[in-house]
Coordinates of C-alpha atoms and ligand atoms in Angstrom, one line a residue:
M123 CA 5.3 25.4 -5.2
N124 CA 1.6 25.5 -6.4
F125 CA 1.7 26.6 -9.8
K126 CA -1.7 25.8 -10.8
K127 CA -3.0 27.5 -7.4
E128 CA -0.9 30.5 -8.7
L129 CA -2.4 30.5 -12.2
A130 CA -5.7 29.7 -10.5
A131 CA -5.3 32.7 -8.3
I132 CA -4.1 35.0 -11.3
L133 CA -7.0 34.2 -13.5
Y134 CA -9.6 34.6 -10.5
G135 CA -8.6 38.2 -10.3
L136 CA -8.6 38.6 -14.1
L137 CA -12.1 36.5 -14.6
N138 CA -13.6 39.8 -11.8
Q139 CA -13.8 36.4 -9.1
E140 CA -16.9 35.2 -11.0
I141 CA -15.7 31.7 -11.0
P142 CA -14.3 30.5 -7.7
E143 CA -10.5 29.8 -7.5
A144 CA -11.0 26.0 -6.5
Q145 CA -12.7 25.7 -9.5
L146 CA -10.7 27.0 -11.7
E147 CA -7.8 25.2 -10.5
L148 CA -9.3 21.6 -11.1
L149 CA -9.9 22.9 -14.7
I150 CA -6.0 23.4 -15.1
E151 CA -4.2 20.2 -16.8
K152 CA -0.7 19.5 -17.4
P153 CA 0.0 19.2 -21.1
K154 CA 0.5 15.8 -22.4
F155 CA 3.7 17.5 -24.8
P156 CA 6.6 19.1 -23.3
E157 CA 5.8 21.6 -26.4
H158 CA 2.7 23.2 -24.8
G159 CA 4.3 24.4 -22.0
D160 CA 3.8 23.1 -17.9
L161 CA 0.1 24.3 -17.1
A162 CA -2.7 24.7 -19.3
F163 CA -6.0 26.4 -19.0
P164 CA -8.9 25.3 -21.5
C165 CA -11.2 27.7 -21.8
F166 CA -14.2 25.9 -23.3
T167 CA -16.2 26.4 -19.8
L168 CA -16.1 30.2 -20.3
A169 CA -16.8 30.2 -23.3
K170 CA -20.0 29.0 -22.6
L171 CA -20.3 31.2 -20.1
K172 CA -19.3 34.6 -21.6
R173 CA -20.9 33.6 -25.0
K174 CA -17.5 34.2 -26.9
S175 CA -15.6 31.6 -28.9
P176 CA -13.0 29.9 -26.7
Q177 CA -9.5 31.1 -28.8
A178 CA -11.0 34.9 -28.2
I179 CA -11.1 34.1 -24.5
A180 CA -7.5 32.5 -24.1
Q181 CA -6.5 35.5 -26.2
E182 CA -7.7 38.1 -24.1
L183 CA -6.7 36.6 -20.7
S184 CA -3.3 35.2 -22.1
V185 CA -1.8 38.7 -22.6
Q186 CA -2.9 39.6 -18.9
I187 CA -0.8 36.7 -16.7
Q188 CA 2.1 37.8 -15.4
S189 CA 3.8 36.4 -12.7
L190 CA 7.7 36.0 -12.3
S191 CA 7.0 32.4 -12.1
F192 CA 6.3 32.1 -15.7
E193 CA 8.3 32.2 -19.1
K194 CA 6.2 32.5 -21.8
V195 CA 2.1 32.3 -22.1
E196 CA 0.7 30.8 -25.1
V197 CA -2.6 30.6 -27.0
V198 CA -3.1 26.8 -29.2
G199 CA -6.8 26.7 -30.1
G200 CA -8.9 27.1 -26.7
Y201 CA -6.0 26.6 -24.7
I202 CA -4.2 28.9 -22.8
N203 CA -0.5 27.1 -22.4
V204 CA 1.6 28.4 -19.9
F205 CA 6.0 27.4 -19.5
L206 CA 6.9 27.8 -16.1
N207 CA 10.5 30.0 -15.3
K208 CA 12.9 26.8 -15.3
K209 CA 15.5 28.8 -13.6
L210 CA 13.7 30.1 -10.8
V211 CA 11.7 26.8 -10.8
S212 CA 14.3 24.8 -10.8
E213 CA 16.1 26.8 -8.3
K214 CA 13.9 27.1 -5.9
L215 CA 12.1 23.3 -6.1
L216 CA 16.4 21.9 -5.6
N217 CA 16.3 24.0 -2.6
K218 CA 13.8 22.9 -1.1
V219 CA 14.5 19.1 -1.3
I220 CA 18.2 19.9 -0.1
A221 CA 17.2 22.0 2.7
E222 CA 14.4 19.1 3.7
V223 CA 15.6 16.1 2.2
G224 CA 13.2 13.0 3.6
Q225 CA 10.5 15.5 5.1
F226 CA 10.4 16.5 1.3
A227 CA 6.6 16.3 0.5
D228 CA 5.4 15.5 3.9
Q229 CA 1.9 17.0 4.2
D230 CA -0.2 17.5 7.1
F231 CA -3.9 17.4 5.9
G232 CA -4.2 14.3 7.7
K233 CA -4.1 16.9 10.7
G234 CA -3.0 13.7 13.4
G235 CA -6.1 11.8 13.1
T236 CA -5.7 8.2 13.6
I237 CA -6.2 5.5 10.7
T238 CA -6.6 1.5 11.8
I239 CA -5.0 -0.4 8.9
D240 CA -5.9 -3.7 9.1
M241 CA -4.1 -6.0 7.2
S242 CA -2.0 -9.2 6.7
S243 CA -4.2 -11.2 9.3
P244 CA -3.0 -14.7 8.3
N245 CA -4.7 -17.7 9.7
I246 CA -3.1 -19.4 12.4
A247 CA -2.1 -23.1 11.6
K248 CA -2.4 -22.4 7.7
P249 CA 0.1 -21.0 5.0
F250 CA 0.8 -17.7 4.4
S251 CA -1.2 -17.1 1.5
M252 CA -0.4 -15.2 -1.8
G253 CA -3.7 -13.2 -0.5
H254 CA -1.8 -12.3 3.0
L255 CA 1.1 -10.9 1.2
R256 CA -0.7 -8.8 -0.8
S257 CA -2.5 -7.4 2.4
T258 CA 0.5 -7.2 4.2
V259 CA 2.2 -5.3 1.6
I260 CA -0.4 -2.5 0.6
G261 CA -1.4 -2.2 4.0
N262 CA 2.2 -1.6 5.2
S263 CA 2.6 1.1 1.8
L264 CA -0.6 2.9 3.3
A265 CA 0.5 3.0 6.3
L266 CA 3.6 5.2 5.2
I267 CA 2.0 7.2 2.9
T268 CA -0.5 8.3 5.5
E269 CA 1.8 8.8 8.0
K270 CA 3.4 11.2 5.3
C271 CA 0.4 12.8 4.9
G272 CA 0.0 13.8 8.6
F273 CA -2.5 10.8 10.1
K274 CA -1.2 8.5 12.8
P275 CA -2.0 4.7 11.2
I276 CA -2.1 1.9 13.7
K277 CA -1.0 -1.1 11.8
I278 CA -3.7 -4.1 12.7
N279 CA -2.9 -8.0 12.3
H280 CA -6.3 -9.2 12.7
L281 CA -5.0 -12.9 13.4
G282 CA -7.8 -15.6 11.8
D283 CA -6.9 -17.2 15.6
W284 CA -10.2 -18.7 16.3
G285 CA -12.9 -20.8 14.9
T286 CA -14.3 -24.6 14.5
Q287 CA -11.2 -25.3 12.8
F288 CA -9.6 -25.1 16.2
G289 CA -11.7 -28.1 17.5
K290 CA -10.9 -30.2 14.3
L291 CA -7.1 -29.4 14.6
I292 CA -7.1 -31.0 18.0
T293 CA -8.6 -33.9 17.9
A294 CA -6.5 -34.1 14.5
Y295 CA -3.3 -33.7 16.9
K296 CA -4.2 -35.9 19.9
R297 CA -5.3 -38.6 17.4
W298 CA -2.0 -38.1 14.9
G299 CA 0.0 -35.8 16.2
D300 CA 3.7 -35.7 17.3
A301 CA 5.0 -32.6 19.0
E302 CA 8.1 -32.9 17.5
K303 CA 7.0 -32.4 14.3
V304 CA 5.2 -29.7 15.0
R305 CA 7.8 -28.0 16.8
Q306 CA 10.6 -28.2 13.7
N307 CA 8.0 -27.3 11.1
P308 CA 4.3 -25.9 12.4
I309 CA 2.6 -24.8 9.7
K310 CA 2.9 -27.7 7.4
E311 CA 2.3 -30.2 10.2
L312 CA -0.7 -28.8 11.3
L313 CA -1.6 -28.1 8.1
A314 CA -1.3 -32.0 7.0
L315 CA -3.2 -33.2 10.2
Y316 CA -6.1 -30.5 9.2
I317 CA -5.4 -31.8 6.0
K318 CA -5.6 -35.5 7.4
F319 CA -9.0 -34.8 9.6
H320 CA -11.1 -34.4 6.6
E321 CA -9.5 -37.1 4.9
E322 CA -10.7 -39.3 7.7
A323 CA -13.9 -37.6 8.9
E324 CA -15.2 -39.2 5.0
R325 CA -14.8 -42.4 6.4
D326 CA -15.5 -42.2 10.3
S327 CA -18.5 -39.4 10.7
S328 CA -18.0 -39.0 14.4
L329 CA -14.4 -37.0 13.9
E330 CA -16.6 -34.3 13.4
A331 CA -18.9 -34.0 16.7
Q332 CA -15.8 -34.7 18.4
G333 CA -13.9 -31.5 16.6
R334 CA -17.1 -29.7 17.7
S335 CA -17.0 -31.0 20.9
W336 CA -13.5 -30.1 21.3
F337 CA -13.9 -26.5 19.9
K338 CA -16.3 -26.2 22.5
K339 CA -14.3 -27.1 25.3
L340 CA -12.5 -24.2 23.7
E341 CA -14.8 -21.8 24.0
D342 CA -15.9 -22.6 27.7
G343 CA -11.8 -22.5 28.5
N344 CA -11.0 -26.4 29.0
E345 CA -7.2 -26.2 30.2
E346 CA -6.0 -28.9 27.8
A347 CA -7.9 -27.1 24.5
N348 CA -6.5 -24.2 25.9
S349 CA -3.2 -24.9 26.2
L350 CA -2.8 -27.0 22.7
W351 CA -4.3 -23.7 21.1
Q352 CA -2.1 -21.2 22.7
W353 CA 0.5 -23.3 21.7
F354 CA -0.2 -23.6 17.9
R355 CA -0.8 -20.1 17.9
E356 CA 2.8 -19.1 19.1
E357 CA 4.6 -21.4 16.4
S358 CA 2.7 -20.1 13.5
L359 CA 3.0 -16.6 14.5
K360 CA 7.1 -17.3 15.3
E361 CA 7.2 -18.9 11.4
F362 CA 4.8 -15.5 10.3
S363 CA 7.5 -13.7 12.4
R364 CA 10.0 -14.4 10.1
I365 CA 8.2 -13.1 6.9
Y366 CA 7.4 -10.1 8.5
Q367 CA 11.5 -9.8 9.6
L368 CA 12.1 -10.2 6.3
M369 CA 9.7 -7.9 4.7
N370 CA 10.6 -5.4 7.2
V371 CA 6.8 -5.3 8.3
E372 CA 5.8 -4.1 12.0
F373 CA 2.1 -4.1 13.5
D374 CA 1.2 -2.1 16.3
S375 CA -1.6 -5.0 17.4
F376 CA -1.2 -8.6 16.5
A377 CA -5.0 -8.8 18.4
G378 CA -6.7 -11.5 16.3
E379 CA -10.3 -13.0 16.5
A380 CA -9.9 -14.1 19.8
F381 CA -9.0 -11.1 21.5
Y382 CA -12.8 -10.5 20.8
N383 CA -14.2 -13.5 22.5
D384 CA -15.1 -11.7 25.8
K385 CA -16.5 -9.2 23.4
M386 CA -19.2 -10.9 21.8
D387 CA -22.0 -11.2 24.1
R388 CA -22.0 -7.1 24.2
I389 CA -22.3 -7.3 20.4
V390 CA -25.1 -9.7 20.8
H391 CA -26.8 -7.8 23.5
L392 CA -26.5 -4.1 21.4
L393 CA -27.8 -6.1 18.6
E394 CA -31.2 -7.5 20.7
E395 CA -31.3 -4.1 22.8
G396 CA -32.0 -2.7 18.6
Q397 CA -34.4 -5.2 17.9
L398 CA -32.1 -6.1 14.8
L399 CA -31.7 -9.8 15.8
V400 CA -34.1 -12.6 14.2
E401 CA -34.5 -15.6 14.1
S402 CA -33.7 -17.6 10.4
D403 CA -32.9 -21.7 10.0
Q404 CA -32.1 -21.8 13.7
A405 CA -29.3 -19.2 13.4
M406 CA -29.5 -15.6 14.4
V407 CA -29.2 -12.8 12.1
V408 CA -29.2 -9.3 10.9
D409 CA -32.0 -8.7 8.3
L410 CA -30.0 -6.5 5.9
K411 CA -32.8 -6.9 3.1
Q412 CA -33.2 -2.9 3.1
E413 CA -29.9 -2.6 2.0
Q414 CA -30.4 -5.2 -0.7
L415 CA -27.9 -7.8 0.9
P416 CA -28.1 -11.0 2.4
P417 CA -28.7 -11.5 6.4
C418 CA -25.7 -11.3 8.4
L419 CA -25.0 -14.3 10.7
I420 CA -24.2 -13.9 14.1
K421 CA -24.8 -16.8 16.1
K422 CA -25.2 -20.2 15.2
S423 CA -28.1 -22.7 16.9
D424 CA -25.3 -24.1 19.6
G425 CA -24.2 -20.6 20.4
A426 CA -20.9 -20.2 18.7
T427 CA -20.4 -16.9 17.3
L428 CA -19.1 -15.9 13.8
Y429 CA -16.8 -14.2 11.7
A430 CA -19.1 -11.3 10.9
T431 CA -19.4 -10.9 15.4
R432 CA -16.1 -11.2 15.8
D433 CA -15.2 -8.6 13.1
L434 CA -18.5 -6.5 14.7
A435 CA -16.9 -6.6 18.2
A436 CA -13.1 -5.5 16.6
A437 CA -15.0 -2.8 14.7
L438 CA -16.5 -1.3 18.4
Y439 CA -13.3 -2.0 19.9
R440 CA -11.0 0.4 17.4
K441 CA -13.8 2.7 17.4
E442 CA -13.9 3.0 21.2
N443 CA -9.9 2.7 21.6
Y444 CA -8.4 4.6 19.1
D445 CA -11.1 6.8 18.0
F446 CA -10.0 6.5 14.2
A447 CA -10.8 9.2 11.6
Q448 CA -10.9 6.1 9.1
S449 CA -10.7 2.8 9.5
L450 CA -9.6 0.5 6.7
Y451 CA -9.7 -3.0 5.8
V452 CA -7.1 -4.2 3.5
V453 CA -8.1 -7.7 2.6
G454 CA -9.2 -9.6 -1.1
H455 CA -12.4 -8.5 -3.1
E456 CA -13.8 -11.8 -2.3
Q457 CA -14.9 -10.5 0.7
S458 CA -16.5 -7.4 0.0
L459 CA -20.2 -8.6 0.5
H460 CA -19.1 -9.3 4.3
F461 CA -17.9 -5.8 4.6
K462 CA -20.8 -4.3 2.9
Q463 CA -22.6 -6.5 5.5
L464 CA -20.5 -5.7 8.4
I465 CA -21.0 -1.7 7.7
A466 CA -25.0 -1.7 6.8
V467 CA -24.9 -3.9 10.1
L468 CA -23.2 -0.6 12.0
G469 CA -25.1 1.7 10.4
K470 CA -28.2 -0.2 11.9
M471 CA -26.6 -0.1 15.1
G472 CA -26.7 3.5 14.9
Y473 CA -23.6 4.5 14.7
D474 CA -22.8 6.9 12.2
W475 CA -18.7 6.6 12.4
A476 CA -19.6 3.3 10.2
E477 CA -19.3 5.9 6.9
K478 CA -15.7 6.1 7.9
M479 CA -15.0 2.4 7.8
V480 CA -13.5 1.1 4.2
H481 CA -12.9 -1.7 2.6
V482 CA -9.8 -1.7 0.2
P483 CA -10.1 -4.7 -2.0
F484 CA -7.3 -6.1 -4.2
G485 CA -7.1 -8.9 -6.9
M486 CA -5.6 -12.3 -6.9
M487 CA -2.6 -13.3 -7.2
L488 CA -1.9 -16.0 -10.4
K489 CA 0.2 -18.4 -11.3
D490 CA 0.1 -19.5 -14.9
G491 CA -2.7 -17.6 -15.7
K492 CA -4.1 -19.7 -12.5
K493 CA -5.1 -18.6 -8.5
M494 CA -2.0 -19.4 -6.7
S495 CA -3.0 -20.8 -3.7
T496 CA -2.6 -23.9 -0.9
R497 CA -3.0 -26.6 -4.1
K498 CA -4.0 -30.1 -2.3
G499 CA -1.3 -30.2 0.1
K500 CA 1.5 -28.8 -1.9
V501 CA 2.2 -25.8 -0.1
V502 CA 3.3 -22.5 -1.6
L503 CA 5.5 -21.1 1.2
L504 CA 5.7 -17.6 0.8
E505 CA 8.8 -17.3 2.8
E506 CA 10.1 -19.8 0.0
V507 CA 9.3 -17.4 -2.5
L508 CA 11.0 -14.6 -1.0
N509 CA 14.3 -16.8 0.1
E510 CA 14.5 -17.6 -3.8
S511 CA 13.9 -14.2 -4.8
I512 CA 16.7 -13.3 -2.8
A513 CA 19.2 -15.7 -4.0
M514 CA 18.1 -15.0 -7.2
A515 CA 19.3 -11.5 -6.8
R516 CA 22.2 -12.3 -5.2
Q517 CA 23.0 -14.5 -8.6
N518 CA 22.5 -11.7 -10.5
M519 CA 25.0 -9.4 -8.6
E520 CA 27.7 -12.3 -8.6
E521 CA 27.6 -11.7 -11.8
K522 CA 27.3 -8.1 -12.4
N523 CA 29.0 -6.5 -9.5
P524 CA 31.4 -9.7 -8.1
H525 CA 33.2 -6.9 -5.5
L526 CA 30.0 -5.5 -3.9
I527 CA 30.3 -5.6 -0.3
H528 CA 27.4 -6.3 1.8
K529 CA 26.1 -8.6 -0.7
D530 CA 24.1 -10.2 2.1
Q531 CA 22.2 -7.1 2.9
V532 CA 21.6 -6.2 -0.6
S533 CA 20.4 -9.2 -2.0
K534 CA 17.8 -8.7 0.2
Q535 CA 16.9 -5.6 -0.2
V536 CA 16.6 -6.3 -4.0
G537 CA 15.1 -9.7 -3.5
V538 CA 12.8 -8.6 -1.1
G539 CA 12.0 -5.3 -2.7
A540 CA 11.8 -7.0 -6.1
V541 CA 8.7 -9.1 -4.8
I542 CA 6.8 -5.8 -3.6
F543 CA 7.4 -3.7 -6.5
H544 CA 5.6 -5.9 -8.2
D545 CA 3.0 -6.0 -6.5
L546 CA 2.4 -2.5 -6.1
K547 CA 3.1 -1.1 -9.3
N548 CA -0.3 -2.0 -10.9
H549 CA -3.8 -0.5 -9.3
R550 CA -4.6 -3.0 -6.6
M551 CA -7.5 -4.7 -7.8
N552 CA -5.7 -5.9 -11.0
D553 CA -4.6 -9.6 -10.7
I554 CA -1.1 -10.2 -10.4
E555 CA 1.1 -12.5 -12.6
F556 CA 3.4 -14.1 -10.5
S557 CA 7.3 -14.4 -12.1
L558 CA 10.5 -14.1 -9.9
E559 CA 12.1 -13.7 -13.7
E560 CA 9.7 -10.8 -14.8
M561 CA 10.0 -9.5 -11.3
L562 CA 14.0 -9.1 -11.1
R563 CA 14.7 -7.7 -14.2
F564 CA 17.2 -4.7 -14.6
E565 CA 15.2 -3.1 -17.1
G566 CA 11.7 -1.8 -17.5
E567 CA 9.1 -1.5 -14.6
T568 CA 10.7 -3.5 -11.6
G569 CA 12.0 -2.7 -8.0
P570 CA 15.9 -3.4 -9.5
Y571 CA 16.0 -0.8 -12.0
L572 CA 14.4 2.0 -9.8
Q573 CA 17.3 0.6 -6.5
Y574 CA 19.8 0.5 -9.9
T575 CA 18.9 3.9 -10.8
Y576 CA 18.8 5.0 -7.0
A577 CA 22.5 3.5 -6.8
R578 CA 24.0 5.0 -10.1
G579 CA 22.9 8.6 -9.0
R580 CA 24.6 7.7 -5.2
S581 CA 27.9 6.6 -7.2
I582 CA 28.2 10.1 -9.3
L583 CA 27.3 11.7 -6.1
R584 CA 30.4 10.2 -4.5
K585 CA 32.9 10.3 -7.5
A586 CA 31.9 14.1 -7.5
N587 CA 32.5 14.3 -3.9
Y588 CA 29.1 16.0 -3.5
Q589 CA 28.2 17.6 -0.4
A590 CA 24.4 18.8 -0.7
K591 CA 24.4 22.6 -0.4
V592 CA 21.8 25.2 -1.4
L593 CA 22.1 26.4 -4.9
P594 CA 22.7 30.5 -5.4
E595 CA 19.6 31.6 -6.8
N596 CA 19.2 33.2 -10.1
G597 CA 23.0 31.6 -10.5
P598 CA 24.9 30.8 -13.6
N599 CA 23.3 27.3 -14.5
T600 CA 21.2 26.7 -17.1
W601 CA 18.1 24.2 -16.9
E602 CA 16.8 23.1 -20.5
K603 CA 18.2 19.9 -20.4
E604 CA 17.3 19.4 -16.7
W605 CA 13.7 20.6 -17.1
K606 CA 11.7 17.7 -17.9
T607 CA 13.3 15.6 -14.5
A608 CA 13.5 18.9 -12.4
S609 CA 9.7 19.6 -13.3
L610 CA 8.5 16.2 -11.9
L611 CA 10.3 16.7 -8.4
M612 CA 7.2 19.3 -8.3
D613 CA 4.6 16.6 -8.9
F614 CA 5.6 14.4 -5.8
A615 CA 3.7 16.2 -3.1
P616 CA 0.2 15.7 -5.2
V617 CA 1.1 12.3 -6.0
I618 CA 1.4 11.4 -2.5
K619 CA -1.8 12.8 -1.5
R620 CA -3.4 11.2 -4.4
A621 CA -2.3 7.8 -3.1
C622 CA -3.2 8.7 0.0
E623 CA -7.1 9.3 -0.7
N624 CA -7.5 6.5 -2.9
H625 CA -5.4 3.9 -0.9
D626 CA -3.6 2.8 -4.0
P627 CA 0.1 2.9 -3.9
S628 CA 0.8 2.5 -7.5
I629 CA 0.2 6.5 -7.8
V630 CA 3.5 6.5 -5.9
A631 CA 4.8 3.9 -7.8
K632 CA 4.3 4.8 -11.1
Y633 CA 5.6 8.2 -10.4
I634 CA 8.6 6.8 -9.2
I635 CA 9.0 4.9 -12.4
D636 CA 8.5 8.2 -14.3
L637 CA 11.2 9.9 -12.3
A638 CA 13.6 7.1 -12.6
Q639 CA 13.4 7.0 -16.7
A640 CA 13.3 10.8 -16.8
F641 CA 16.8 10.9 -14.6
N642 CA 18.2 7.6 -17.4
K643 CA 17.4 9.7 -20.3
Y644 CA 19.1 13.0 -18.9
Y645 CA 22.1 11.0 -18.1
A646 CA 22.2 9.0 -21.0
E647 CA 22.3 12.6 -23.3
V648 CA 25.0 14.4 -20.5
K649 CA 27.8 13.9 -20.2
I650 CA 27.5 14.7 -16.4
L651 CA 31.0 15.1 -15.0
E652 CA 32.7 15.7 -17.6
E653 CA 32.4 19.3 -18.8
N654 CA 32.4 21.6 -15.8
K655 CA 30.0 24.3 -16.7
N656 CA 26.4 23.6 -15.0
L657 CA 28.1 21.1 -12.6
E658 CA 26.8 22.6 -9.2
A659 CA 22.7 22.3 -10.7
R660 CA 23.7 18.7 -12.2
L661 CA 24.6 17.6 -9.2
A662 CA 21.6 19.3 -7.4
L663 CA 19.6 17.7 -9.4
I664 CA 21.1 14.5 -9.3
F665 CA 21.2 14.4 -5.3
S666 CA 17.4 15.5 -5.4
V667 CA 16.7 12.9 -7.7
T668 CA 18.2 10.0 -5.1
V669 CA 16.2 11.9 -2.4
V670 CA 12.9 11.2 -3.8
L671 CA 13.5 8.2 -5.5
K672 CA 14.6 6.9 -1.9
E673 CA 11.7 8.4 -0.2
G674 CA 9.5 7.1 -3.0
L675 CA 10.7 3.8 -2.4
R676 CA 10.4 4.1 1.5
L677 CA 7.0 4.3 1.1
L678 CA 6.2 1.7 -0.6
G679 CA 8.4 -0.3 2.2
I680 CA 11.4 -1.0 -0.4
E681 CA 14.8 -0.1 0.7
A682 CA 17.6 1.2 -1.7
P683 CA 20.9 0.3 -1.2
E684 CA 23.6 2.9 -1.6
E685 CA 25.5 0.3 -3.8
M686 CA 24.3 -2.4 -5.7
Ligands
LIG67 N1 -8.1 -14.2 8.3 C1 -8.7 -13.6 7.2 C2 -8.3 -14.6 5.9 O1 -7.6 -15.2 6.1 C3 -8.9 -11.9 7.0 C4 -9.4 -11.2 7.7 C5 -9.0 -9.9 7.3 N2 -9.7 -8.7 8.8 C6 -10.8 -8.5 9.1 N3 -11.1 -8.1 10.1 N4 -11.8 -9.4 8.1 O2 -9.3 -14.9 5.0

């Protein structure tokens, strides 16, 4: 079903194999306007080569292009415009969707290679931030997209569960903490303790020293310190799990920073062996002047290791444990420098696989144009945001479709889907303005709009009692009005491939919006169930559109309710 390839192969023959087929394929465009056909081949490059006018070359070639797949070949300016055979192509395409359903557009260029995806990675005892939400949503979608392309994704939650802040937290808890309160509301309570520590430390300078000493105890395996840390970690994880459950996200590994504690000596040793460690300001660093980067901090004067050291250990562990073909880090762009340093240090250590590590950065979530984050003790709890979105979706539903059954389930699917789609519809580097009203609208580029389009398609199929079955090829149906929508189905596989290669779910998001819009336009123009002529073709088209919408939404991590 790759007509670009087919056209390229024909041109390759016509041009006496002078220009590689792949190069010809790259030249072929998809015209902006339907009156220019489905494929366009610009002859300007050839014109230079052959010292003829582009028009003359287009003319000469166009009369020789022949294939059953093509209905018409025209020349406009220096372009050869090719119109696909609507009947043949539509029937083949829909039959493929009908036969493959959820497997339609599956690809195997990933060749089973493993991709580790470092995603979500919130910090223990701190609120789950908007940045962590973005990382979760983007990472989850990349896992689904890469899997569709034949890779084996491994989703890793690199929890922020180690560092000097835990010494401070233990100090604060021992002074002012209340076990019952922590159990009831772990993150709010632990955050309050952490904030109190910093307030009190301004007056009482001994606190910092106590914090350091408790962290030292923690690192040395002191039992009390360890059991408190363990408890904070578990309580925090319980809270995070509720968010993951709401969003339907699972992980293959929760190996966070603490997991690498016993793997740090080896890193330091390897760096020493490679003579890469130098002393600077009483700390051990890897110099990266050559790479034009600031030095990478490995070990502090008191022996404590750092975020970067743990990431070095994690990278090595992932390579040895998963033998990844690619290793992705879905982390906000404010950590770009950290990942550049990380990759540079591993390169210096002689690991050629460092090239397979990719930082997949993203922009910020804004509210009224400002960064949305933990504001002075006032926490924007993500769980509350999700629950509010679900409640609003429910309210909409009570107004629009009060008799719907499964209201709980559907409002969850719509409320959560709205938040996810709003995040994924723009290129990840763009900042996003957070607005529940906006993301829950039923019109425009929103999750509910897509889910609604899907549910509407399913409802037509139910009314018509449609059972998916293969269409007779060269049957009685006509495809003029259906063409815009049907031909879009062809793009699904290449769209997924591009999203995979660019680590960019928005390519899939934009595509399903285009498909839904084309379908809704068609639906408004054609009284689908009223005239019987062509009914089978129409239903096959609607069925195929619902299959692709559902699969497209799935690749973004969004569910498609059958009714809403
Ligand atoms: N916990 C970190 C933070 O919230 C993100 C960790 C990202 N992953 C990594 N391997 N460094 O900023």
